[in-house]
CSV table of C-alpha atoms in Angstrom, one decimal:
chain,number,residue,atom,x,y,z
U,1,MET,CA,175.7,94.4,181.0
U,2,SER,CA,177.0,93.0,184.6
U,3,ALA,CA,174.8,92.3,187.5
U,4,ASP,CA,176.5,95.2,189.3
U,5,ALA,CA,175.8,97.7,186.5
U,6,ILE,CA,172.1,96.7,186.1
U,7,SER,CA,171.7,97.3,190.0
U,8,ARG,CA,173.4,100.4,189.7
U,9,GLU,CA,171.1,101.3,186.8
U,10,ALA,CA,168.1,100.5,189.0
U,11,SER,CA,169.3,102.6,191.8
U,12,ASP,CA,169.7,105.5,189.5
U,13,GLU,CA,166.2,105.2,187.8
U,14,SER,CA,164.8,105.0,191.6
U,15,ALA,CA,166.7,108.1,192.7
U,16,SER,CA,165.5,110.1,189.7
U,17,GLY,CA,161.8,109.2,190.5
U,18,GLU,CA,161.2,107.4,187.3
U,19,PRO,CA,159.2,104.1,187.8
U,20,THR,CA,161.3,101.0,187.8
U,21,SER,CA,160.3,97.2,187.5
U,22,PRO,CA,162.2,94.7,190.0
U,23,ILE,CA,165.7,93.6,189.0
U,24,LEU,CA,166.5,90.0,189.8
U,25,VAL,CA,170.2,90.6,191.2
U,26,ASN,CA,172.1,88.9,194.0
U,27,ALA,CA,170.6,91.1,196.6
U,28,PRO,CA,171.4,90.4,200.4
U,29,ARG,CA,168.6,88.1,201.9
U,30,LYS,CA,166.3,89.3,204.5
U,31,ARG,CA,163.9,87.7,206.6
U,32,TRP,CA,159.9,87.9,205.4
U,33,PHE,CA,158.9,90.0,208.7
U,34,THR,CA,161.1,92.9,207.8
U,35,PHE,CA,158.9,93.6,204.9
U,36,MET,CA,156.0,94.2,207.2
U,37,GLY,CA,154.6,97.8,208.3
U,38,ALA,CA,152.4,99.2,205.3
U,39,GLY,CA,149.4,97.0,206.6
U,40,SER,CA,149.0,99.3,209.4
U,41,LEU,CA,148.7,102.5,207.3
U,42,ILE,CA,146.3,100.5,205.0
U,43,ALA,CA,144.0,99.2,208.0
U,44,VAL,CA,143.0,102.6,209.2
U,45,GLY,CA,141.0,103.2,206.1
U,46,TYR,CA,138.9,100.4,207.1
U,47,MET,CA,138.0,102.0,210.4
U,48,ASP,CA,137.4,105.8,209.2
U,49,PRO,CA,134.1,107.5,210.2
U,50,GLY,CA,132.1,106.2,207.2
U,51,ASN,CA,132.5,102.8,208.7
U,52,TRP,CA,131.3,104.2,212.0
U,53,ALA,CA,127.9,105.7,210.6
U,54,THR,CA,127.1,102.3,208.7
U,55,ALA,CA,128.2,100.0,211.8
U,56,LEU,CA,126.1,102.1,214.1
U,57,GLY,CA,123.1,102.1,211.6
U,58,SER,CA,123.2,98.2,211.2
U,59,GLY,CA,123.8,97.2,214.7
U,60,SER,CA,121.0,99.7,216.2
U,61,LYS,CA,118.2,98.6,213.7
U,62,TYR,CA,119.2,94.8,212.9
U,63,GLY,CA,121.2,93.7,215.8
U,64,TYR,CA,123.7,91.1,215.0
U,65,GLU,CA,122.3,90.1,211.5
U,66,LEU,CA,124.5,92.1,209.5
U,67,LEU,CA,127.6,91.1,211.0
U,68,SER,CA,128.2,88.6,208.0
U,69,VAL,CA,128.2,91.5,205.8
U,70,VAL,CA,131.0,92.9,207.6
U,71,LEU,CA,132.8,89.8,207.0
U,72,ILE,CA,132.2,89.3,203.5
U,73,ALA,CA,133.4,93.0,202.9
U,74,SER,CA,136.4,92.7,205.0
U,75,LEU,CA,137.4,89.5,203.0
U,76,MET,CA,136.6,91.1,199.8
U,77,GLY,CA,138.8,94.0,200.8
U,78,LEU,CA,141.6,91.6,202.1
U,79,LEU,CA,141.7,90.1,198.7
U,80,LEU,CA,141.8,93.2,196.6
U,81,GLN,CA,144.7,94.8,198.9
U,82,ARG,CA,146.9,91.8,198.8
U,83,ILE,CA,146.5,92.1,194.7
U,84,ALA,CA,147.4,95.8,194.9
U,85,ALA,CA,150.4,94.9,197.2
U,86,LYS,CA,151.6,92.2,194.8
U,87,VAL,CA,151.1,94.5,191.8
U,88,GLY,CA,153.2,97.2,193.4
U,89,VAL,CA,156.1,94.6,194.5
U,90,ILE,CA,156.4,92.8,191.1
U,91,THR,CA,156.0,95.8,189.0
U,92,GLY,CA,157.6,98.3,191.0
U,93,ARG,CA,155.2,100.8,190.3
U,94,ASP,CA,152.0,101.9,191.9
U,95,LEU,CA,148.5,101.7,190.4
U,96,ALA,CA,148.4,105.2,189.5
U,97,GLN,CA,151.7,105.0,187.7
U,98,LEU,CA,150.8,102.0,185.7
U,99,CYS,CA,147.2,103.6,184.7
U,100,ARG,CA,149.4,106.7,183.4
U,101,GLU,CA,151.6,104.4,181.4
U,102,ARG,CA,148.9,102.0,179.9
U,103,CYS,CA,146.0,104.3,179.6
U,104,GLY,CA,145.4,107.4,176.9
U,105,LYS,CA,145.8,110.8,178.0
U,106,ARG,CA,142.0,111.5,178.2
U,107,THR,CA,141.4,108.4,180.4
U,108,ASN,CA,144.5,109.1,182.3
U,109,ILE,CA,143.4,112.7,183.1
U,110,PHE,CA,139.5,111.2,183.9
U,111,LEU,CA,140.9,108.6,186.3
U,112,TRP,CA,143.0,111.1,188.2
U,113,VAL,CA,140.2,113.9,188.2
U,114,THR,CA,137.7,111.3,189.5
U,115,CYS,CA,140.3,109.9,192.0
U,116,GLU,CA,141.1,113.1,193.7
U,117,ILE,CA,137.4,114.2,193.8
U,118,SER,CA,136.8,110.8,195.8
U,119,ILE,CA,140.0,111.4,198.2
U,120,ILE,CA,138.9,114.9,198.9
U,121,ALA,CA,135.3,113.7,199.7
U,122,CYS,CA,136.5,111.0,202.0
U,123,ASP,CA,139.3,113.3,203.7
U,124,VAL,CA,136.3,115.8,204.3
U,125,ALA,CA,134.3,113.3,206.1
U,126,GLU,CA,137.3,112.1,208.1
U,127,VAL,CA,138.4,115.6,209.0
U,128,VAL,CA,134.8,116.3,210.1
U,129,GLY,CA,134.6,113.1,211.9
U,130,SER,CA,137.4,114.0,213.9
U,131,ALA,CA,136.1,117.4,214.4
U,132,VAL,CA,132.9,115.7,216.0
U,133,ALA,CA,135.0,113.7,218.6
U,134,LEU,CA,136.8,116.9,219.5
U,135,GLN,CA,133.3,118.5,220.0
U,136,LEU,CA,131.9,115.3,221.8
U,137,LEU,CA,135.1,115.5,224.1
U,138,PHE,CA,135.9,119.2,224.9
U,139,GLY,CA,132.7,121.0,223.6
U,140,ILE,CA,134.3,123.1,220.9
U,141,SER,CA,132.7,124.0,217.7
U,142,LEU,CA,133.2,121.8,214.6
U,143,THR,CA,134.8,124.7,212.7
U,144,SER,CA,137.8,124.7,215.5
U,145,GLY,CA,137.6,121.0,215.5
U,146,VAL,CA,138.5,121.1,211.8
U,147,LEU,CA,141.3,123.2,212.2
U,148,ILE,CA,142.7,121.2,215.2
U,149,SER,CA,142.4,118.1,213.3
U,150,ALA,CA,144.3,119.6,210.1
U,151,VAL,CA,147.2,120.6,212.4
U,152,ALA,CA,147.4,117.3,214.2
U,153,THR,CA,147.2,115.2,210.8
U,154,LEU,CA,150.5,117.6,209.9
U,155,VAL,CA,152.0,116.9,212.9
U,156,MET,CA,151.7,112.9,212.3
U,157,LEU,CA,153.0,113.4,208.8
U,158,LEU,CA,156.3,115.2,210.2
U,159,LEU,CA,157.1,111.7,211.7
U,160,GLN,CA,157.7,110.4,208.1
U,161,ILE,CA,160.6,112.9,207.4
U,162,ARG,CA,163.3,110.3,207.6
U,163,SER,CA,161.6,107.2,207.2
U,164,GLN,CA,157.9,105.8,207.3
U,165,ARG,CA,158.8,103.4,210.6
U,166,PRO,CA,157.9,106.4,213.0
U,167,LEU,CA,154.6,107.2,211.4
U,168,GLN,CA,153.8,103.4,211.2
U,169,VAL,CA,154.5,103.0,215.0
U,170,ALA,CA,152.3,105.9,215.9
U,171,ILE,CA,149.3,104.7,213.8
U,172,SER,CA,149.6,101.4,215.2
U,173,PHE,CA,149.5,103.0,218.8
U,174,LEU,CA,146.6,104.8,218.0
U,175,ILE,CA,145.2,101.5,216.6
U,176,LEU,CA,145.7,100.0,219.8
U,177,LEU,CA,144.1,102.7,221.7
U,178,ILE,CA,141.2,102.1,219.5
U,179,GLY,CA,141.2,98.4,220.3
U,180,ILE,CA,141.5,99.0,223.9
U,181,CYS,CA,138.3,101.3,223.9
U,182,PHE,CA,136.4,98.6,222.4
U,183,VAL,CA,137.4,95.8,224.6
U,184,ILE,CA,136.2,97.9,227.6
U,185,GLN,CA,132.9,99.1,225.9
U,186,LEU,CA,132.4,95.3,224.8
U,187,SER,CA,132.8,94.2,228.5
U,188,LEU,CA,130.4,97.1,229.5
U,189,ALA,CA,127.7,96.2,226.8
U,190,ASN,CA,127.8,92.3,227.6
U,191,PRO,CA,126.4,91.2,224.3
U,192,GLN,CA,124.9,87.9,223.6
U,193,TRP,CA,127.9,86.1,222.1
U,194,GLY,CA,125.5,83.3,220.8
U,195,ALA,CA,123.7,85.9,218.8
U,196,VAL,CA,127.1,87.0,217.9
U,197,ALA,CA,128.3,83.8,216.4
U,198,GLY,CA,124.8,83.4,214.6
U,199,GLY,CA,125.3,86.7,213.0
U,200,LEU,CA,128.7,85.8,211.2
U,201,VAL,CA,126.2,83.4,209.1
U,202,PRO,CA,124.2,85.4,206.2
U,203,SER,CA,120.9,85.8,207.0
U,204,PRO,CA,118.1,85.0,203.8
U,205,GLU,CA,116.7,88.4,205.1
U,206,LEU,CA,119.5,90.0,203.2
U,207,LEU,CA,117.8,88.9,199.8
U,208,ARG,CA,114.2,90.4,201.2
U,209,ASP,CA,114.7,93.2,203.3
U,210,ALA,CA,115.0,96.5,201.4
U,211,GLY,CA,116.7,98.2,204.5
U,212,MET,CA,119.1,95.5,204.9
U,213,VAL,CA,120.0,95.6,201.1
U,214,TRP,CA,120.6,99.3,201.8
U,215,LEU,CA,122.9,98.9,204.8
U,216,ALA,CA,124.9,95.9,203.3
U,217,ALA,CA,125.5,98.3,200.2
U,218,GLY,CA,126.8,100.7,202.7
U,219,ILE,CA,129.0,98.6,204.5
U,220,LEU,CA,130.8,97.4,201.3
U,221,GLY,CA,131.1,100.9,200.1
U,222,ALA,CA,132.4,102.1,203.4
U,223,THR,CA,134.8,99.2,203.7
U,224,VAL,CA,136.6,98.9,200.3
U,225,MET,CA,138.3,102.4,199.7
U,226,PRO,CA,139.5,103.1,196.2
U,227,HIS,CA,142.6,105.5,197.6
U,228,ASN,CA,143.6,102.4,199.7
U,229,LEU,CA,144.4,100.3,196.6
U,230,TYR,CA,146.5,103.2,195.3
U,231,LEU,CA,148.3,103.7,198.5
U,232,HIS,CA,149.0,100.0,199.1
U,233,SER,CA,150.8,99.4,195.7
U,234,ALA,CA,152.9,102.7,196.5
U,235,LEU,CA,153.9,101.6,200.0
U,236,VAL,CA,155.3,98.4,199.0
U,237,LYS,CA,156.8,98.9,195.4
U,238,GLN,CA,160.5,99.8,196.5
U,239,HIS,CA,160.9,96.3,198.2
U,240,GLY,CA,160.8,94.6,194.8
U,241,VAL,CA,163.4,96.9,193.0
U,242,GLY,CA,167.0,94.9,193.0
U,243,ALA,CA,165.4,91.8,194.7
U,244,SER,CA,166.6,88.4,193.7
U,245,GLU,CA,164.3,85.4,192.9
U,246,GLY,CA,164.2,84.2,196.4
U,247,GLN,CA,163.7,87.6,198.1
U,248,VAL,CA,160.7,88.3,195.8
U,249,GLN,CA,158.9,85.1,197.6
U,250,GLN,CA,160.1,86.6,201.0
U,251,ILE,CA,158.8,89.9,200.3
U,252,LEU,CA,155.5,88.8,199.0
U,253,LYS,CA,155.0,86.6,202.1
U,254,GLY,CA,155.8,89.4,204.4
U,255,VAL,CA,153.4,91.9,202.7
U,256,ASN,CA,150.8,89.3,202.8
U,257,VAL,CA,151.1,88.3,206.5
U,258,ASP,CA,151.2,92.3,207.2
U,259,THR,CA,148.1,92.8,205.0
U,260,THR,CA,146.1,89.7,206.6
U,261,LEU,CA,147.0,90.5,210.3
U,262,SER,CA,146.1,94.4,209.6
U,263,LEU,CA,142.9,93.8,208.0
U,264,GLY,CA,141.9,91.2,210.8
U,265,VAL,CA,142.4,93.9,213.4
U,266,ALA,CA,140.4,96.4,211.3
U,267,PHE,CA,137.5,93.7,210.9
U,268,THR,CA,137.7,93.1,214.7
U,269,ILE,CA,137.3,96.7,215.4
U,270,ASN,CA,134.4,97.2,212.8
U,271,ALA,CA,132.7,94.0,214.0
U,272,ALA,CA,133.1,95.4,217.7
U,273,LEU,CA,131.5,98.5,216.9
U,274,LEU,CA,128.5,96.8,215.3
U,275,ILE,CA,128.1,94.3,218.2
U,276,VAL,CA,128.2,97.4,220.7
U,277,ALA,CA,125.5,99.3,218.8
U,278,ALA,CA,123.5,96.0,218.7
U,279,ALA,CA,124.0,95.2,222.5
U,280,VAL,CA,123.2,98.7,223.5
U,281,PHE,CA,120.8,100.3,221.3
U,282,ASN,CA,119.1,97.5,219.6
U,283,VAL,CA,118.4,95.6,222.8
U,284,SER,CA,117.1,98.9,224.7
U,285,GLY,CA,114.9,99.8,221.7
U,286,HIS,CA,116.8,102.5,220.1
U,287,THR,CA,116.7,101.1,216.5
U,288,GLU,CA,117.1,104.4,214.8
U,289,VAL,CA,120.6,105.3,216.0
U,290,ASN,CA,122.8,106.2,213.2
U,291,ASP,CA,124.2,109.7,214.2
U,292,LEU,CA,127.5,110.0,215.9
U,293,ALA,CA,126.5,112.7,218.5
U,294,ASP,CA,123.2,110.5,219.0
U,295,ALA,CA,125.1,107.5,219.9
U,296,HIS,CA,127.4,109.4,222.3
U,297,ARG,CA,124.5,110.9,224.1
U,298,LEU,CA,122.8,107.6,224.7
U,299,ILE,CA,125.7,105.1,225.3
U,300,SER,CA,126.5,106.0,228.9
U,301,PRO,CA,123.2,106.4,230.3
U,302,LEU,CA,122.2,102.9,228.8
U,303,LEU,CA,125.4,101.3,230.0
U,304,GLY,CA,125.1,103.1,233.4
U,305,ASN,CA,128.9,104.1,233.0
U,306,GLN,CA,130.0,107.8,232.4
U,307,TRP,CA,133.4,106.5,230.8
U,308,ALA,CA,131.3,104.6,228.1
U,309,SER,CA,130.9,108.1,226.1
U,310,ILE,CA,134.5,109.2,226.5
U,311,LEU,CA,135.7,105.8,225.1
U,312,PHE,CA,133.3,106.2,222.3
U,313,ALA,CA,134.5,109.6,221.4
U,314,SER,CA,138.2,108.6,222.1
U,315,ALA,CA,138.0,105.9,219.7
U,316,LEU,CA,136.5,108.0,217.1
U,317,LEU,CA,139.3,110.9,217.3
U,318,ALA,CA,141.7,108.3,217.0
U,319,CYS,CA,140.0,106.7,214.1
U,320,GLY,CA,139.7,110.0,212.4
U,321,ILE,CA,143.3,111.4,212.9
U,322,ASN,CA,144.6,108.1,211.4
U,323,ALA,CA,142.5,108.0,208.5
U,324,THR,CA,143.1,111.6,207.5
U,325,VAL,CA,146.9,110.8,207.7
U,326,THR,CA,146.5,107.9,205.2
U,327,GLY,CA,144.0,110.0,203.1
U,328,THR,CA,146.9,112.8,202.6
U,329,LEU,CA,149.5,110.1,201.8
U,330,ALA,CA,147.1,108.6,199.0
U,331,GLY,CA,146.5,112.0,197.9
U,332,GLN,CA,150.3,112.5,197.4
U,333,VAL,CA,150.7,108.9,195.5
U,334,VAL,CA,147.8,109.8,193.3
U,335,MET,CA,149.2,113.3,192.4
U,336,GLU,CA,152.7,112.0,191.8
U,337,GLY,CA,151.5,108.7,189.9
U,338,PHE,CA,149.1,110.3,187.6
U,339,LEU,CA,150.8,113.5,186.8
U,340,LYS,CA,154.4,112.6,187.4
U,341,LEU,CA,154.5,115.3,189.8
U,342,LYS,CA,157.4,115.6,192.4
U,343,MET,CA,157.0,117.9,195.4
U,344,ALA,CA,158.7,118.2,198.8
U,345,LEU,CA,157.1,116.4,201.5
U,346,TRP,CA,156.1,119.4,203.5
U,347,ALA,CA,154.6,121.2,200.4
U,348,ARG,CA,152.5,117.9,199.3
U,349,ALA,CA,151.3,117.7,202.9
U,350,LEU,CA,150.2,121.4,203.1
U,351,LEU,CA,148.6,121.2,199.6
U,352,THR,CA,146.6,117.9,200.1
U,353,ARG,CA,145.5,119.3,203.7
U,354,GLY,CA,144.6,122.6,202.0
U,355,LEU,CA,142.2,120.7,199.7
U,356,ALA,CA,140.5,118.9,202.6
U,357,ILE,CA,140.2,122.0,204.9
U,358,GLY,CA,138.4,124.4,202.6
U,359,PRO,CA,135.7,121.8,201.5
U,360,ALA,CA,135.3,120.6,205.4
U,361,LEU,CA,134.8,124.0,206.5
U,362,LEU,CA,132.2,124.7,203.8
U,363,CYS,CA,130.4,121.4,204.7
U,364,VAL,CA,130.3,122.3,208.1
U,365,GLY,CA,128.7,125.5,207.4
U,366,VAL,CA,126.2,123.8,205.0
U,367,PHE,CA,125.3,120.7,207.2
U,368,GLY,CA,125.4,122.4,210.6
U,369,ASP,CA,126.8,120.7,213.9
U,370,ASN,CA,124.0,118.0,213.7
U,371,GLY,CA,124.9,116.8,210.1
U,372,SER,CA,127.5,114.8,210.5
U,373,ASN,CA,125.5,111.7,209.4
U,374,GLU,CA,124.4,113.2,206.4
U,375,LEU,CA,127.9,114.3,205.4
U,376,LEU,CA,129.3,110.7,206.0
U,377,VAL,CA,126.5,109.1,203.6
U,378,ALA,CA,127.4,112.0,200.8
U,379,SER,CA,131.0,110.9,201.1
U,380,GLN,CA,130.2,107.1,200.5
U,381,VAL,CA,128.0,108.2,197.2
U,382,VAL,CA,131.2,109.8,195.9
U,383,LEU,CA,133.5,106.9,196.6
U,384,SER,CA,130.8,104.8,195.2
U,385,LEU,CA,131.5,106.2,191.7
U,386,GLN,CA,135.1,106.1,191.9
U,387,LEU,CA,135.4,102.6,193.3
U,388,PRO,CA,135.0,100.6,190.0
U,389,LEU,CA,137.5,102.8,188.2
U,390,ALA,CA,140.1,101.7,191.0
U,391,VAL,CA,139.1,98.0,191.1
U,392,ILE,CA,138.8,97.3,187.2
U,393,PRO,CA,142.4,98.5,186.4
U,394,LEU,CA,144.0,96.7,189.3
U,395,VAL,CA,142.5,93.1,188.4
U,396,ALA,CA,143.3,93.8,184.7
U,397,PHE,CA,146.8,94.7,185.6
U,398,ALA,CA,147.4,92.0,188.1
U,399,ALA,CA,146.2,89.3,185.5
U,400,SER,CA,148.5,90.6,182.7
U,401,LYS,CA,151.1,88.3,181.8
U,402,GLU,CA,153.2,91.1,180.2
U,403,LEU,CA,153.5,93.0,183.7
U,404,MET,CA,153.5,90.3,186.3
U,405,GLY,CA,154.9,87.4,184.5
U,406,LYS,CA,154.7,84.0,186.4
U,407,TYR,CA,153.3,86.2,189.3
U,408,ARG,CA,150.1,87.0,187.6
U,409,ILE,CA,146.8,86.1,189.1
U,410,ARG,CA,145.4,83.1,187.8
U,411,GLY,CA,142.7,80.4,188.5
U,412,GLY,CA,140.7,80.6,191.6
U,413,THR,CA,142.4,83.9,192.7
U,414,TRP,CA,141.5,85.2,189.2
U,415,ALA,CA,138.0,84.2,189.5
U,416,LEU,CA,137.5,85.5,193.1
U,417,ALA,CA,139.2,88.7,192.2
U,418,ARG,CA,136.5,89.1,189.3
U,419,LEU,CA,133.6,88.1,191.4
U,420,CYS,CA,134.5,90.5,194.4
U,421,SER,CA,135.2,93.0,191.8
U,422,SER,CA,131.5,92.4,190.3
U,423,ILE,CA,129.9,92.3,193.7
U,424,ILE,CA,131.5,95.6,194.9
U,425,VAL,CA,130.7,97.2,191.6
U,426,LEU,CA,127.1,96.0,191.5
U,427,LEU,CA,126.2,97.0,195.1
U,428,ASN,CA,128.0,100.1,195.0
U,429,PHE,CA,125.8,101.4,191.9
U,430,VAL,CA,122.7,100.1,193.7
U,431,LEU,CA,123.7,102.3,196.9
U,432,LEU,CA,124.3,105.1,194.7
U,433,ALA,CA,120.7,104.6,192.7
U,434,GLN,CA,118.6,104.3,196.3
U,435,ILE,CA,120.3,107.5,197.5
U,436,LEU,CA,119.7,109.5,194.2
U,437,SER,CA,116.3,108.2,194.1
U,438,GLY,CA,115.5,109.2,197.7
U,439,GLU,CA,114.3,105.7,198.7
């Protein structure tokens, strides 16, 4: 069979929606930076309202001491996201498709159901986080905020009708807005930068203080999102189809640079949130601030600037909208990958939004206007259950010679992936056990 015939066959398979593997042909060579963009969609999952709750609690109670945990969690997330992207590029399939192909029917159904539950739980928290921000900014009810948030997400999703690029640009703009908000808040908070640098070094108290262990596990659970692994592999998988050997190297370089830069920005924003909480609340003796509404109410009086609370709520709203968009995209990837179900873009968006709005409205009714923190914690419990079910197959697929060939992870990368997976799984189960025991 000729190279042209193989290329046409690969294109036909891709158009039919069937998973394909990269076909090494004489493809036009592109510069590595043309494969960047997916990282911005992934980074927002590292800045969702769940991260806000853990960062606020950590900074207000322990000052800068848990900055090292934010750094370690971000590095673990970076490694796993790079592996997920590599698996997508080399195999031409996303993580959900690979699970469907290589797991038994019962296991596949179990993985799909648990993944859908975790996405819905996380999406509910993100929708409610956006609703809280709207309430803080404009004084509207949480119920109205949930509905407005859903409409805003659908409008954002319409940007990807022709290509992903307009959506990526819009999300990047919101990330820039979040960054500007925190730069201003950092300048107002005037933190002790020497103490900030010291906080990047792990403290021995992490092994002795039960409260620190609790928050450290919460930070890890809120940072590494299982649906981000599914989404990342899906966003980049098309790059490798029909690529030449040299092109594959360019693709992996672009994707890795994109992932590293984007998650570096996410770490900076998460660290900034913890630093602001430490410099504003811990220093002033408000060591129990972990609720978004309480933080919004206190930040302006403590800083003596009325804009501080507006910047806080604006950044929260941008984070919430961004996270709901990526949550919706992840829901589409999981449904199509596990079930081989194809739907029109508008139908998929309406379905995934509907799956989040109903539970979100129910949670607002159950938790009330002052229960946002409890809801965010509850969402982390569900994510803790799902995380091992995404990480373990991912590392196994990435190390498979049959799937990845010479691009499989080996040596130090494989050892680090196994270590990160073990730590994340262990600490997430510790978090889950502590919550269930009521400690």
